[in-house]
mmCIF file of C-alpha atoms and ligand atoms in Angstrom:
data_model
loop_
_atom_site.group_PDB
_atom_site.id
_atom_site.type_symbol
_atom_site.label_atom_id
_atom_site.label_comp_id
_atom_site.label_asym_id
_atom_site.label_seq_id
_atom_site.Cartn_x
_atom_site.Cartn_y
_atom_site.Cartn_z
ATOM 1 C CA MET A 1 109.202 178.412 -20.465
ATOM 2 C CA ILE A 2 112.786 179.519 -19.810
ATOM 3 C CA VAL A 3 114.013 177.790 -22.910
ATOM 4 C CA THR A 4 111.333 179.531 -24.993
ATOM 5 C CA ALA A 5 112.223 182.983 -23.593
ATOM 6 C CA LEU A 6 115.904 182.348 -24.193
ATOM 7 C CA VAL A 7 115.283 181.286 -27.752
ATOM 8 C CA VAL A 8 113.160 184.446 -28.347
ATOM 9 C CA ALA A 9 115.836 186.746 -26.853
ATOM 10 C CA VAL A 10 118.746 185.246 -28.727
ATOM 11 C CA GLY A 11 116.653 185.125 -31.869
ATOM 12 C CA THR A 12 115.798 188.868 -31.543
ATOM 13 C CA LEU A 13 119.469 189.757 -31.039
ATOM 14 C CA GLY A 14 120.578 187.626 -33.944
ATOM 15 C CA VAL A 15 117.952 189.079 -36.270
ATOM 16 C CA GLY A 16 118.899 192.622 -35.100
ATOM 17 C CA LEU A 17 122.587 192.080 -35.860
ATOM 18 C CA GLY A 18 121.850 190.468 -39.206
ATOM 19 C CA LEU A 19 119.541 193.291 -40.221
ATOM 20 C CA ALA A 20 122.081 195.904 -39.120
ATOM 21 C CA TYR A 21 124.610 194.354 -41.473
ATOM 22 C CA LEU A 22 122.134 193.975 -44.317
ATOM 23 C CA LEU A 23 120.921 197.589 -43.997
ATOM 24 C CA ARG A 24 123.753 198.975 -46.118
ATOM 25 C CA LEU A 25 122.811 196.656 -48.974
ATOM 26 C CA LEU A 26 119.384 198.295 -49.323
ATOM 27 C CA PRO A 27 119.294 200.324 -52.576
ATOM 28 C CA THR A 28 117.723 203.621 -51.457
ATOM 29 C CA VAL A 29 118.383 206.075 -48.630
ATOM 30 C CA ARG A 30 114.720 206.064 -47.718
ATOM 31 C CA LEU A 31 114.725 202.281 -47.327
ATOM 32 C CA GLN A 32 117.955 202.320 -45.375
ATOM 33 C CA LEU A 33 116.696 204.969 -42.977
ATOM 34 C CA ALA A 34 113.288 203.310 -42.596
ATOM 35 C CA ALA A 35 114.929 199.997 -41.839
ATOM 36 C CA LEU A 36 117.273 201.730 -39.407
ATOM 37 C CA ALA A 37 114.293 203.248 -37.591
ATOM 38 C CA VAL A 38 112.595 199.864 -37.367
ATOM 39 C CA LEU A 39 115.791 198.377 -36.049
ATOM 40 C CA ALA A 40 116.187 201.215 -33.533
ATOM 41 C CA VAL A 41 112.718 200.475 -32.173
ATOM 42 C CA VAL A 42 112.845 196.719 -32.326
ATOM 43 C CA LEU A 43 116.273 196.372 -30.721
ATOM 44 C CA PRO A 44 115.550 198.285 -27.447
ATOM 45 C CA LEU A 45 112.206 196.526 -27.285
ATOM 46 C CA GLY A 46 113.959 193.232 -27.630
ATOM 47 C CA ALA A 47 116.433 194.339 -24.995
ATOM 48 C CA VAL A 48 113.609 195.291 -22.597
ATOM 49 C CA LEU A 49 111.909 191.979 -23.145
ATOM 50 C CA LEU A 50 115.163 190.207 -22.651
ATOM 51 C CA SER A 51 115.978 192.246 -19.517
ATOM 52 C CA GLY A 52 112.541 191.518 -18.048
ATOM 53 C CA TRP A 53 113.094 187.916 -18.600
ATOM 54 C CA VAL A 54 116.565 188.082 -17.066
ATOM 55 C CA MET A 55 115.333 190.117 -14.031
ATOM 56 C CA PHE A 56 112.421 187.925 -13.172
ATOM 57 C CA HIS A 57 114.146 184.688 -13.743
ATOM 58 C CA MET A 58 117.761 185.379 -12.844
ATOM 59 C CA GLY A 59 117.913 188.833 -11.044
ATOM 60 C CA ASP A 60 121.354 189.556 -12.454
ATOM 61 C CA ASP A 61 122.117 193.320 -13.089
ATOM 62 C CA LYS A 62 125.375 192.721 -14.919
ATOM 63 C CA LYS A 63 123.633 190.571 -17.461
ATOM 64 C CA ILE A 64 120.952 193.277 -17.986
ATOM 65 C CA LEU A 65 123.657 195.911 -18.542
ATOM 66 C CA ALA A 66 125.540 193.618 -20.894
ATOM 67 C CA VAL A 67 122.421 192.986 -22.970
ATOM 68 C CA MET A 68 121.649 196.754 -23.137
ATOM 69 C CA ALA A 69 125.214 197.687 -24.051
ATOM 70 C CA LEU A 70 125.260 195.036 -26.726
ATOM 71 C CA SER A 71 121.958 196.306 -28.217
ATOM 72 C CA ALA A 72 123.104 199.944 -28.172
ATOM 73 C CA LEU A 73 126.448 199.046 -29.734
ATOM 74 C CA THR A 74 124.764 197.103 -32.525
ATOM 75 C CA ALA A 75 122.450 200.077 -33.292
ATOM 76 C CA ILE A 76 125.359 202.542 -33.311
ATOM 77 C CA VAL A 77 127.503 200.362 -35.591
ATOM 78 C CA ALA A 78 124.587 199.928 -37.983
ATOM 79 C CA ALA A 79 123.945 203.703 -38.025
ATOM 80 C CA LEU A 80 127.628 204.456 -38.656
ATOM 81 C CA VAL A 81 127.887 201.950 -41.485
ATOM 82 C CA VAL A 82 124.759 203.306 -43.203
ATOM 83 C CA ALA A 83 125.679 206.951 -42.627
ATOM 84 C CA ARG A 84 129.124 206.388 -44.065
ATOM 85 C CA SER A 85 127.922 204.916 -47.327
ATOM 86 C CA ILE A 86 125.510 207.873 -47.791
ATOM 87 C CA ALA A 87 128.018 210.504 -46.691
ATOM 88 C CA ASP A 88 130.753 209.175 -49.014
ATOM 89 C CA ALA A 89 128.456 209.397 -52.020
ATOM 90 C CA ILE A 90 127.279 212.904 -51.073
ATOM 91 C CA ASP A 91 130.884 214.023 -50.486
ATOM 92 C CA GLY A 92 131.686 212.998 -54.073
ATOM 93 C CA VAL A 93 128.968 215.320 -55.407
ATOM 94 C CA ALA A 94 129.958 218.099 -52.989
ATOM 95 C CA ASP A 95 133.620 217.914 -54.074
ATOM 96 C CA ALA A 96 132.678 217.974 -57.752
ATOM 97 C CA SER A 97 130.367 220.961 -57.271
ATOM 98 C CA ALA A 98 133.078 222.839 -55.357
ATOM 99 C CA GLU A 99 135.467 222.244 -58.279
ATOM 100 C CA LEU A 100 132.815 223.399 -60.737
ATOM 101 C CA ALA A 101 132.175 226.514 -58.664
ATOM 102 C CA ALA A 102 135.926 227.215 -58.724
ATOM 103 C CA GLY A 103 135.780 227.233 -62.547
ATOM 104 C CA ASP A 104 136.745 223.673 -63.491
ATOM 105 C CA LEU A 105 133.960 222.881 -65.979
ATOM 106 C CA SER A 106 135.325 219.373 -66.606
ATOM 107 C CA SER A 107 134.680 218.301 -62.992
ATOM 108 C CA ARG A 108 132.360 215.261 -62.704
ATOM 109 C CA ALA A 109 130.878 213.496 -59.632
ATOM 110 C CA PRO A 110 131.193 209.688 -59.131
ATOM 111 C CA GLU A 111 127.793 208.163 -59.948
ATOM 112 C CA GLY A 112 127.802 205.474 -57.186
ATOM 113 C CA GLY A 113 126.101 205.029 -53.788
ATOM 114 C CA PRO A 114 122.385 204.802 -52.968
ATOM 115 C CA ASP A 115 119.921 205.445 -55.839
ATOM 116 C CA GLU A 116 118.935 208.989 -54.785
ATOM 117 C CA VAL A 117 122.539 210.193 -54.479
ATOM 118 C CA ALA A 118 123.515 208.426 -57.735
ATOM 119 C CA ALA A 119 120.620 210.202 -59.488
ATOM 120 C CA LEU A 120 121.785 213.510 -57.990
ATOM 121 C CA ALA A 121 125.355 212.883 -59.232
ATOM 122 C CA LYS A 122 124.032 211.956 -62.688
ATOM 123 C CA SER A 123 121.973 215.117 -63.049
ATOM 124 C CA PHE A 124 124.862 217.165 -61.641
ATOM 125 C CA ASN A 125 127.129 215.687 -64.338
ATOM 126 C CA GLU A 126 124.560 216.453 -67.033
ATOM 127 C CA MET A 127 124.383 220.020 -65.764
ATOM 128 C CA GLY A 128 128.214 220.216 -65.922
ATOM 129 C CA GLN A 129 128.162 218.995 -69.506
ATOM 130 C CA SER A 130 125.496 221.519 -70.572
ATOM 131 C CA LEU A 131 127.375 224.319 -68.815
ATOM 132 C CA ARG A 132 130.542 223.385 -70.639
ATOM 133 C CA ARG A 133 128.762 223.308 -74.016
ATOM 134 C CA LEU A 134 127.164 226.661 -73.237
ATOM 135 C CA PHE A 135 130.485 228.239 -72.281
ATOM 136 C CA ASP A 136 132.204 226.855 -75.399
ATOM 137 C CA THR A 137 129.440 228.255 -77.600
ATOM 138 C CA ARG A 138 129.542 231.612 -75.829
ATOM 139 C CA ARG A 139 133.330 231.795 -76.131
ATOM 140 C CA GLU A 140 133.129 230.998 -79.837
ATOM 141 C CA LEU A 141 130.322 233.483 -80.329
ATOM 142 C CA VAL A 142 132.232 236.304 -78.667
ATOM 143 C CA ALA A 143 135.414 235.424 -80.598
ATOM 144 C CA TRP A 144 133.692 235.423 -83.983
ATOM 145 C CA ALA A 145 131.488 238.419 -83.222
ATOM 146 C CA SER A 146 134.452 240.532 -82.153
ATOM 147 C CA HIS A 147 136.444 239.376 -85.174
ATOM 148 C CA ASP A 148 133.623 240.289 -87.551
ATOM 149 C CA LEU A 149 133.014 243.631 -85.852
ATOM 150 C CA ARG A 150 136.695 244.481 -85.804
ATOM 151 C CA THR A 151 137.233 244.001 -89.550
ATOM 152 C CA PRO A 152 134.852 246.720 -90.817
ATOM 153 C CA LEU A 153 135.847 248.977 -87.913
ATOM 154 C CA ALA A 154 139.541 248.654 -88.838
ATOM 155 C CA ASN A 155 138.692 249.400 -92.484
ATOM 156 C CA MET A 156 136.749 252.493 -91.488
ATOM 157 C CA GLN A 157 139.514 253.674 -89.180
ATOM 158 C CA ALA A 158 142.098 253.327 -91.946
ATOM 159 C CA MET A 159 139.920 255.284 -94.381
ATOM 160 C CA LEU A 160 139.195 258.046 -91.864
ATOM 161 C CA GLU A 161 142.912 258.393 -91.045
ATOM 162 C CA ALA A 162 143.713 258.646 -94.762
ATOM 163 C CA LEU A 163 141.073 261.391 -95.066
ATOM 164 C CA GLU A 164 142.412 263.255 -91.994
ATOM 165 C CA ASP A 165 145.968 263.111 -93.358
ATOM 166 C CA GLY A 166 144.760 264.443 -96.688
ATOM 167 C CA LEU A 167 145.867 261.288 -98.512
ATOM 168 C CA ALA A 168 142.470 260.845 -100.161
ATOM 169 C CA ARG A 169 139.481 262.950 -101.115
ATOM 170 C CA PRO A 170 136.178 262.390 -99.254
ATOM 171 C CA GLU A 171 134.279 261.399 -102.421
ATOM 172 C CA GLU A 172 136.753 258.561 -102.941
ATOM 173 C CA TYR A 173 136.023 256.960 -99.575
ATOM 174 C CA VAL A 174 132.422 257.921 -98.782
ATOM 175 C CA PRO A 175 130.853 254.985 -100.745
ATOM 176 C CA ALA A 176 133.279 252.526 -99.132
ATOM 177 C CA LEU A 177 132.611 253.994 -95.676
ATOM 178 C CA ARG A 178 128.864 253.718 -96.296
ATOM 179 C CA GLU A 179 129.311 250.081 -97.312
ATOM 180 C CA GLN A 180 131.280 249.287 -94.148
ATOM 181 C CA VAL A 181 128.591 250.964 -92.023
ATOM 182 C CA GLY A 182 126.066 248.736 -93.860
ATOM 183 C CA VAL A 183 128.093 245.615 -93.023
ATOM 184 C CA LEU A 184 128.299 246.654 -89.374
ATOM 185 C CA SER A 185 124.621 247.414 -88.990
ATOM 186 C CA GLU A 186 123.656 244.150 -90.703
ATOM 187 C CA LEU A 187 125.871 242.238 -88.285
ATOM 188 C CA VAL A 188 124.475 244.066 -85.268
ATOM 189 C CA ASP A 189 120.903 243.391 -86.511
ATOM 190 C CA ASP A 190 121.701 239.679 -86.917
ATOM 191 C CA LEU A 191 123.262 239.465 -83.461
ATOM 192 C CA PHE A 192 120.256 241.226 -81.990
ATOM 193 C CA GLU A 193 117.877 238.812 -83.744
ATOM 194 C CA LEU A 194 119.853 235.818 -82.429
ATOM 195 C CA ALA A 195 119.834 237.261 -78.910
ATOM 196 C CA ARG A 196 116.041 237.612 -79.139
ATOM 197 C CA ILE A 197 115.705 234.015 -80.340
ATOM 198 C CA ASP A 198 117.983 232.809 -77.507
ATOM 199 C CA ALA A 199 116.101 234.778 -74.879
ATOM 200 C CA GLY A 200 112.779 233.389 -76.105
ATOM 201 C CA ALA A 201 111.733 237.025 -76.589
ATOM 202 C CA LEU A 202 110.577 236.372 -80.121
ATOM 203 C CA THR A 203 106.854 236.998 -80.230
ATOM 204 C CA LEU A 204 105.505 235.640 -83.489
ATOM 205 C CA GLU A 205 102.129 236.786 -84.682
ATOM 206 C CA LEU A 206 100.977 233.604 -86.349
ATOM 207 C CA HIS A 207 98.315 233.816 -89.044
ATOM 208 C CA GLU A 208 96.748 231.176 -91.230
ATOM 209 C CA LEU A 209 97.813 232.307 -94.706
ATOM 210 C CA PRO A 210 98.679 231.043 -98.179
ATOM 211 C CA ILE A 211 102.430 230.633 -98.642
ATOM 212 C CA GLU A 212 102.568 231.727 -102.280
ATOM 213 C CA PRO A 213 102.659 235.544 -101.730
ATOM 214 C CA VAL A 214 105.647 235.212 -99.379
ATOM 215 C CA VAL A 215 107.539 233.141 -101.959
ATOM 216 C CA SER A 216 106.789 235.662 -104.734
ATOM 217 C CA SER A 217 107.828 238.594 -102.587
ATOM 218 C CA SER A 218 111.127 236.892 -101.600
ATOM 219 C CA LEU A 219 111.881 236.052 -105.226
ATOM 220 C CA ARG A 220 111.250 239.699 -106.179
ATOM 221 C CA GLY A 221 113.686 240.683 -103.424
ATOM 222 C CA VAL A 222 116.574 238.717 -104.956
ATOM 223 C CA GLU A 223 115.647 239.248 -108.614
ATOM 224 C CA ALA A 224 118.155 242.047 -109.187
ATOM 225 C CA GLU A 225 121.017 240.080 -107.669
ATOM 226 C CA ALA A 226 120.070 236.980 -109.685
ATOM 227 C CA ARG A 227 120.068 239.034 -112.892
ATOM 228 C CA MET A 228 123.447 240.510 -111.984
ATOM 229 C CA ARG A 229 124.862 237.030 -111.391
ATOM 230 C CA ARG A 230 123.054 235.653 -114.447
ATOM 231 C CA VAL A 231 121.318 232.992 -112.392
ATOM 232 C CA HIS A 232 117.878 231.763 -113.436
ATOM 233 C CA LEU A 233 115.154 231.962 -110.752
ATOM 234 C CA ALA A 234 112.235 229.523 -110.751
ATOM 235 C CA ALA A 235 109.341 228.635 -108.468
ATOM 236 C CA SER A 236 107.010 225.686 -108.251
ATOM 237 C CA VAL A 237 104.430 226.433 -105.597
ATOM 238 C CA ASP A 238 101.382 224.444 -104.606
ATOM 239 C CA GLY A 239 98.934 227.384 -104.828
ATOM 240 C CA ALA A 240 96.604 225.854 -102.263
ATOM 241 C CA ALA A 241 99.356 225.493 -99.646
ATOM 242 C CA ARG A 242 98.389 227.304 -96.471
ATOM 243 C CA ALA A 243 100.260 227.322 -93.191
ATOM 244 C CA ARG A 244 100.252 229.014 -89.808
ATOM 245 C CA PHE A 245 103.134 231.466 -89.830
ATOM 246 C CA ALA A 246 104.394 235.027 -89.331
ATOM 247 C CA PRO A 247 104.932 236.360 -92.890
ATOM 248 C CA MET A 248 107.822 238.766 -92.120
ATOM 249 C CA GLU A 249 109.825 236.081 -90.344
ATOM 250 C CA VAL A 250 109.233 233.425 -93.006
ATOM 251 C CA GLU A 251 110.222 235.927 -95.687
ATOM 252 C CA ARG A 252 113.428 236.526 -93.768
ATOM 253 C CA VAL A 253 114.124 232.788 -93.695
ATOM 254 C CA LEU A 254 113.474 232.503 -97.436
ATOM 255 C CA MET A 255 115.644 235.535 -98.193
ATOM 256 C CA ASN A 256 118.513 234.006 -96.199
ATOM 257 C CA LEU A 257 118.194 230.705 -98.096
ATOM 258 C CA LEU A 258 117.877 232.428 -101.477
ATOM 259 C CA THR A 259 120.872 234.713 -100.817
ATOM 260 C CA ASN A 260 122.962 231.665 -99.915
ATOM 261 C CA ALA A 261 121.785 229.758 -102.985
ATOM 262 C CA LEU A 262 122.625 232.693 -105.263
ATOM 263 C CA ARG A 263 126.010 233.153 -103.621
ATOM 264 C CA HIS A 264 126.894 229.498 -104.283
ATOM 265 C CA THR A 265 125.553 229.175 -107.821
ATOM 266 C CA PRO A 266 127.815 229.941 -110.786
ATOM 267 C CA SER A 267 126.460 232.075 -113.616
ATOM 268 C CA ASP A 268 124.042 230.308 -115.988
ATOM 269 C CA GLY A 269 122.983 228.100 -113.065
ATOM 270 C CA SER A 270 119.536 228.163 -111.518
ATOM 271 C CA VAL A 271 117.867 228.566 -108.149
ATOM 272 C CA ALA A 272 114.369 227.229 -107.504
ATOM 273 C CA VAL A 273 111.849 227.419 -104.680
ATOM 274 C CA ARG A 274 109.536 224.414 -104.363
ATOM 275 C CA VAL A 275 106.539 224.305 -102.054
ATOM 276 C CA GLU A 276 104.653 221.103 -101.312
ATOM 277 C CA SER A 277 101.949 220.614 -98.758
ATOM 278 C CA SER A 278 100.626 217.636 -96.830
ATOM 279 C CA ALA A 279 97.846 217.331 -94.278
ATOM 280 C CA SER A 280 100.096 218.241 -91.361
ATOM 281 C CA GLU A 281 102.743 220.550 -92.814
ATOM 282 C CA VAL A 282 103.974 222.670 -95.690
ATOM 283 C CA GLN A 283 107.492 221.998 -96.957
ATOM 284 C CA VAL A 284 109.494 224.761 -98.618
ATOM 285 C CA ALA A 285 112.739 223.857 -100.415
ATOM 286 C CA VAL A 286 115.342 226.156 -101.961
ATOM 287 C CA GLU A 287 117.467 224.314 -104.533
ATOM 288 C CA ASP A 288 120.504 225.486 -106.430
ATOM 289 C CA THR A 289 122.831 224.092 -109.057
ATOM 290 C CA GLY A 290 126.000 225.166 -107.227
ATOM 291 C CA ASP A 291 128.844 223.121 -105.759
ATOM 292 C CA GLY A 292 126.599 221.341 -103.276
ATOM 293 C CA LEU A 293 127.402 220.503 -99.676
ATOM 294 C CA ASP A 294 130.053 218.293 -98.175
ATOM 295 C CA PRO A 295 129.071 216.193 -95.108
ATOM 296 C CA GLU A 296 130.658 218.718 -92.709
ATOM 297 C CA ALA A 297 128.679 221.588 -94.236
ATOM 298 C CA ARG A 298 125.441 219.589 -94.043
ATOM 299 C CA THR A 299 125.800 219.080 -90.301
ATOM 300 C CA ARG A 300 127.445 222.373 -89.324
ATOM 301 C CA MET A 301 125.985 225.025 -91.613
ATOM 302 C CA PHE A 302 123.192 225.901 -89.145
ATOM 303 C CA GLU A 303 125.714 226.710 -86.388
ATOM 304 C CA ARG A 304 126.271 230.381 -85.736
ATOM 305 C CA PHE A 305 129.369 231.862 -87.394
ATOM 306 C CA TRP A 306 130.118 228.650 -89.278
ATOM 307 C CA ARG A 307 131.236 229.331 -92.850
ATOM 308 C CA GLY A 308 132.199 226.619 -95.273
ATOM 309 C CA ASP A 309 134.915 228.419 -97.149
ATOM 310 C CA ARG A 310 136.006 231.487 -95.260
ATOM 311 C CA ALA A 311 137.911 233.068 -98.112
ATOM 312 C CA ARG A 312 135.232 232.563 -100.753
ATOM 313 C CA SER A 313 132.214 233.542 -98.682
ATOM 314 C CA SER A 314 133.980 236.119 -96.510
ATOM 315 C CA ARG A 315 131.193 238.620 -97.158
ATOM 316 C CA GLY A 316 128.790 236.842 -94.831
ATOM 317 C CA ALA A 317 129.124 236.459 -91.084
ATOM 318 C CA GLY A 318 127.801 232.883 -90.992
ATOM 319 C CA LEU A 319 124.653 233.885 -89.106
ATOM 320 C CA GLY A 320 122.000 233.612 -91.841
ATOM 321 C CA LEU A 321 121.199 229.922 -91.362
ATOM 322 C CA ALA A 322 121.438 230.090 -87.552
ATOM 323 C CA ILE A 323 118.774 232.804 -87.640
ATOM 324 C CA ALA A 324 116.719 230.812 -90.171
ATOM 325 C CA ARG A 325 116.804 227.788 -87.883
ATOM 326 C CA GLY A 326 115.772 229.866 -84.841
ATOM 327 C CA LEU A 327 112.849 231.396 -86.733
ATOM 328 C CA VAL A 328 111.661 228.093 -88.233
ATOM 329 C CA GLU A 329 111.844 226.312 -84.873
ATOM 330 C CA ALA A 330 109.946 229.177 -83.226
ATOM 331 C CA HIS A 331 107.130 228.327 -85.683
ATOM 332 C CA GLY A 332 107.277 224.674 -84.603
ATOM 333 C CA GLY A 333 108.913 223.629 -87.890
ATOM 334 C CA ARG A 334 112.176 221.883 -88.875
ATOM 335 C CA ILE A 335 115.015 222.951 -91.150
ATOM 336 C CA TRP A 336 117.688 220.777 -92.791
ATOM 337 C CA ALA A 337 120.007 220.586 -95.768
ATOM 338 C CA GLU A 338 120.609 217.840 -98.301
ATOM 339 C CA GLU A 339 122.182 217.190 -101.685
ATOM 340 C CA ARG A 340 120.039 218.164 -104.655
ATOM 341 C CA GLU A 341 119.480 215.356 -107.139
ATOM 342 C CA GLY A 342 121.740 216.157 -110.087
ATOM 343 C CA GLY A 343 124.155 218.277 -108.017
ATOM 344 C CA GLY A 344 123.874 221.405 -105.917
ATOM 345 C CA ALA A 345 122.323 222.044 -102.525
ATOM 346 C CA ARG A 346 118.769 221.796 -101.274
ATOM 347 C CA VAL A 347 117.800 223.502 -98.023
ATOM 348 C CA CYS A 348 114.301 222.672 -96.780
ATOM 349 C CA PHE A 349 112.087 223.832 -93.962
ATOM 350 C CA THR A 350 108.609 222.964 -92.788
ATOM 351 C CA LEU A 351 105.795 224.995 -91.303
ATOM 352 C CA PRO A 352 102.799 223.498 -89.525
ATOM 353 C CA ALA A 353 99.766 223.399 -91.831
ATOM 354 C CA SER A 354 96.872 225.462 -90.605
HETATM 355 N N1 ATP B 1 123.259 226.820 -100.933
HETATM 356 C C1 ATP B 1 124.442 226.560 -100.405
HETATM 357 N N2 ATP B 1 125.392 225.863 -101.103
HETATM 358 C C2 ATP B 1 126.597 225.597 -100.548
HETATM 359 N N3 ATP B 1 126.970 225.967 -99.314
HETATM 360 C C3 ATP B 1 126.077 226.664 -98.581
HETATM 361 C C4 ATP B 1 124.764 226.988 -99.070
HETATM 362 N N4 ATP B 1 124.106 227.672 -98.119
HETATM 363 C C5 ATP B 1 124.950 227.779 -97.066
HETATM 364 N N5 ATP B 1 126.128 227.183 -97.347
HETATM 365 C C6 ATP B 1 127.295 227.089 -96.445
HETATM 366 O O1 ATP B 1 126.851 227.304 -95.127
HETATM 367 C C7 ATP B 1 127.582 228.399 -94.538
HETATM 368 C C8 ATP B 1 126.710 229.107 -93.531
HETATM 369 O O2 ATP B 1 125.651 229.797 -94.179
HETATM 370 P P1 ATP B 1 125.025 231.075 -93.489
HETATM 371 O O3 ATP B 1 123.918 231.576 -94.333
HETATM 372 O O4 ATP B 1 124.711 230.741 -92.067
HETATM 373 O O5 ATP B 1 126.245 232.100 -93.458
HETATM 374 P P2 ATP B 1 126.820 233.007 -94.598
HETATM 375 O O6 ATP B 1 125.931 232.979 -95.794
HETATM 376 O O7 ATP B 1 128.240 232.624 -94.787
HETATM 377 O O8 ATP B 1 126.786 234.444 -93.919
HETATM 378 P P3 ATP B 1 125.480 235.357 -93.627
HETATM 379 O O9 ATP B 1 124.296 234.532 -93.983
HETATM 380 O O10 ATP B 1 125.577 235.679 -92.171
HETATM 381 O O11 ATP B 1 125.620 236.548 -94.490
HETATM 382 C C9 ATP B 1 128.009 229.240 -95.710
HETATM 383 O O12 ATP B 1 129.166 229.997 -95.392
HETATM 384 C C10 ATP B 1 128.297 228.181 -96.763
HETATM 385 O O13 ATP B 1 129.586 227.659 -96.618
HETATM 386 MG MG1 MG B 2 123.837 233.302 -95.554
#
């Protein structure tokens, strides 16, 4: 009887100590805390059982106190060990977030510790990365926007000062001033459109329509410029192609692509719009016989303010394709650029078929 009770008591204590040590190896906080709770219940119970046994069979208070102190100490050590591993991991995230809050966008949290804290650190780091990308884009946007706004403003200021000083007659500068105002208002319109796309404030009125009228109307829109540049315009449209789209927005996309194509095609070249449809989507491609696209242009041309050759295409702000992408994606379509077979560029977009 005594031997059995002794074996049970020592066994309980041994298991308690072993579990206390193993607790920190458990992978999740929930498991660690649950196991700790079990241990906290089982240990005193074991101690009570042990004490009862000691009292009834030996009547020795010192031994009871020793057993209780030993149990309590084991529980406290286990709790401290577990708490430390959790607290260290959380401190890592807290330190990183304090650095981020102080403006250091490169701050990252160590992704160790129990699963829940590691997942928290991982998503914190992803948030840091997105924030950094966002800030870089914003900084670039503001830099380019202010540069592009400043240029026409400086031109206008110079012309107005020349007029005020009597160095030129108004009729000499009025057309140029009008042109600069045009450049400015186009830029402001583009920035406004991009802001609407970014804010998700773009409300598209989607209709199921044939695509052909939009293509014809866009081609009419650039006909004069094509004639002036002596570039041949062509269209090959699947007349039955119908899609779900907002006509004004898709015309804007097409106009942006056609303007680019014309701008990059030497005289006697040609620009063509090709429309093909499948069961799920309609694909519109604008092809030109210009210089084509280098790999950098192919990947970066849809970024806002990106211009391939700043000197040559200095007339544009580099927003046309960024707007086109925003509008196409708002329709649920895709837009991309590739080399045209036989030289030149080919910019394609898709619209969901109705
Ligand atoms: N058809 C094309 N052939 C060769 N390069 C092109 C073509 N279309 C676009 N690109 C390149 O992509 C860049 C970005 O085009 P995007 O339309 O966004 O800006 P942009 O035409 O320069 O200015 P904006 O459209 O704001 O007036 C252009 O500057 C040009 O370098
Ligand atoms: Mg453009």
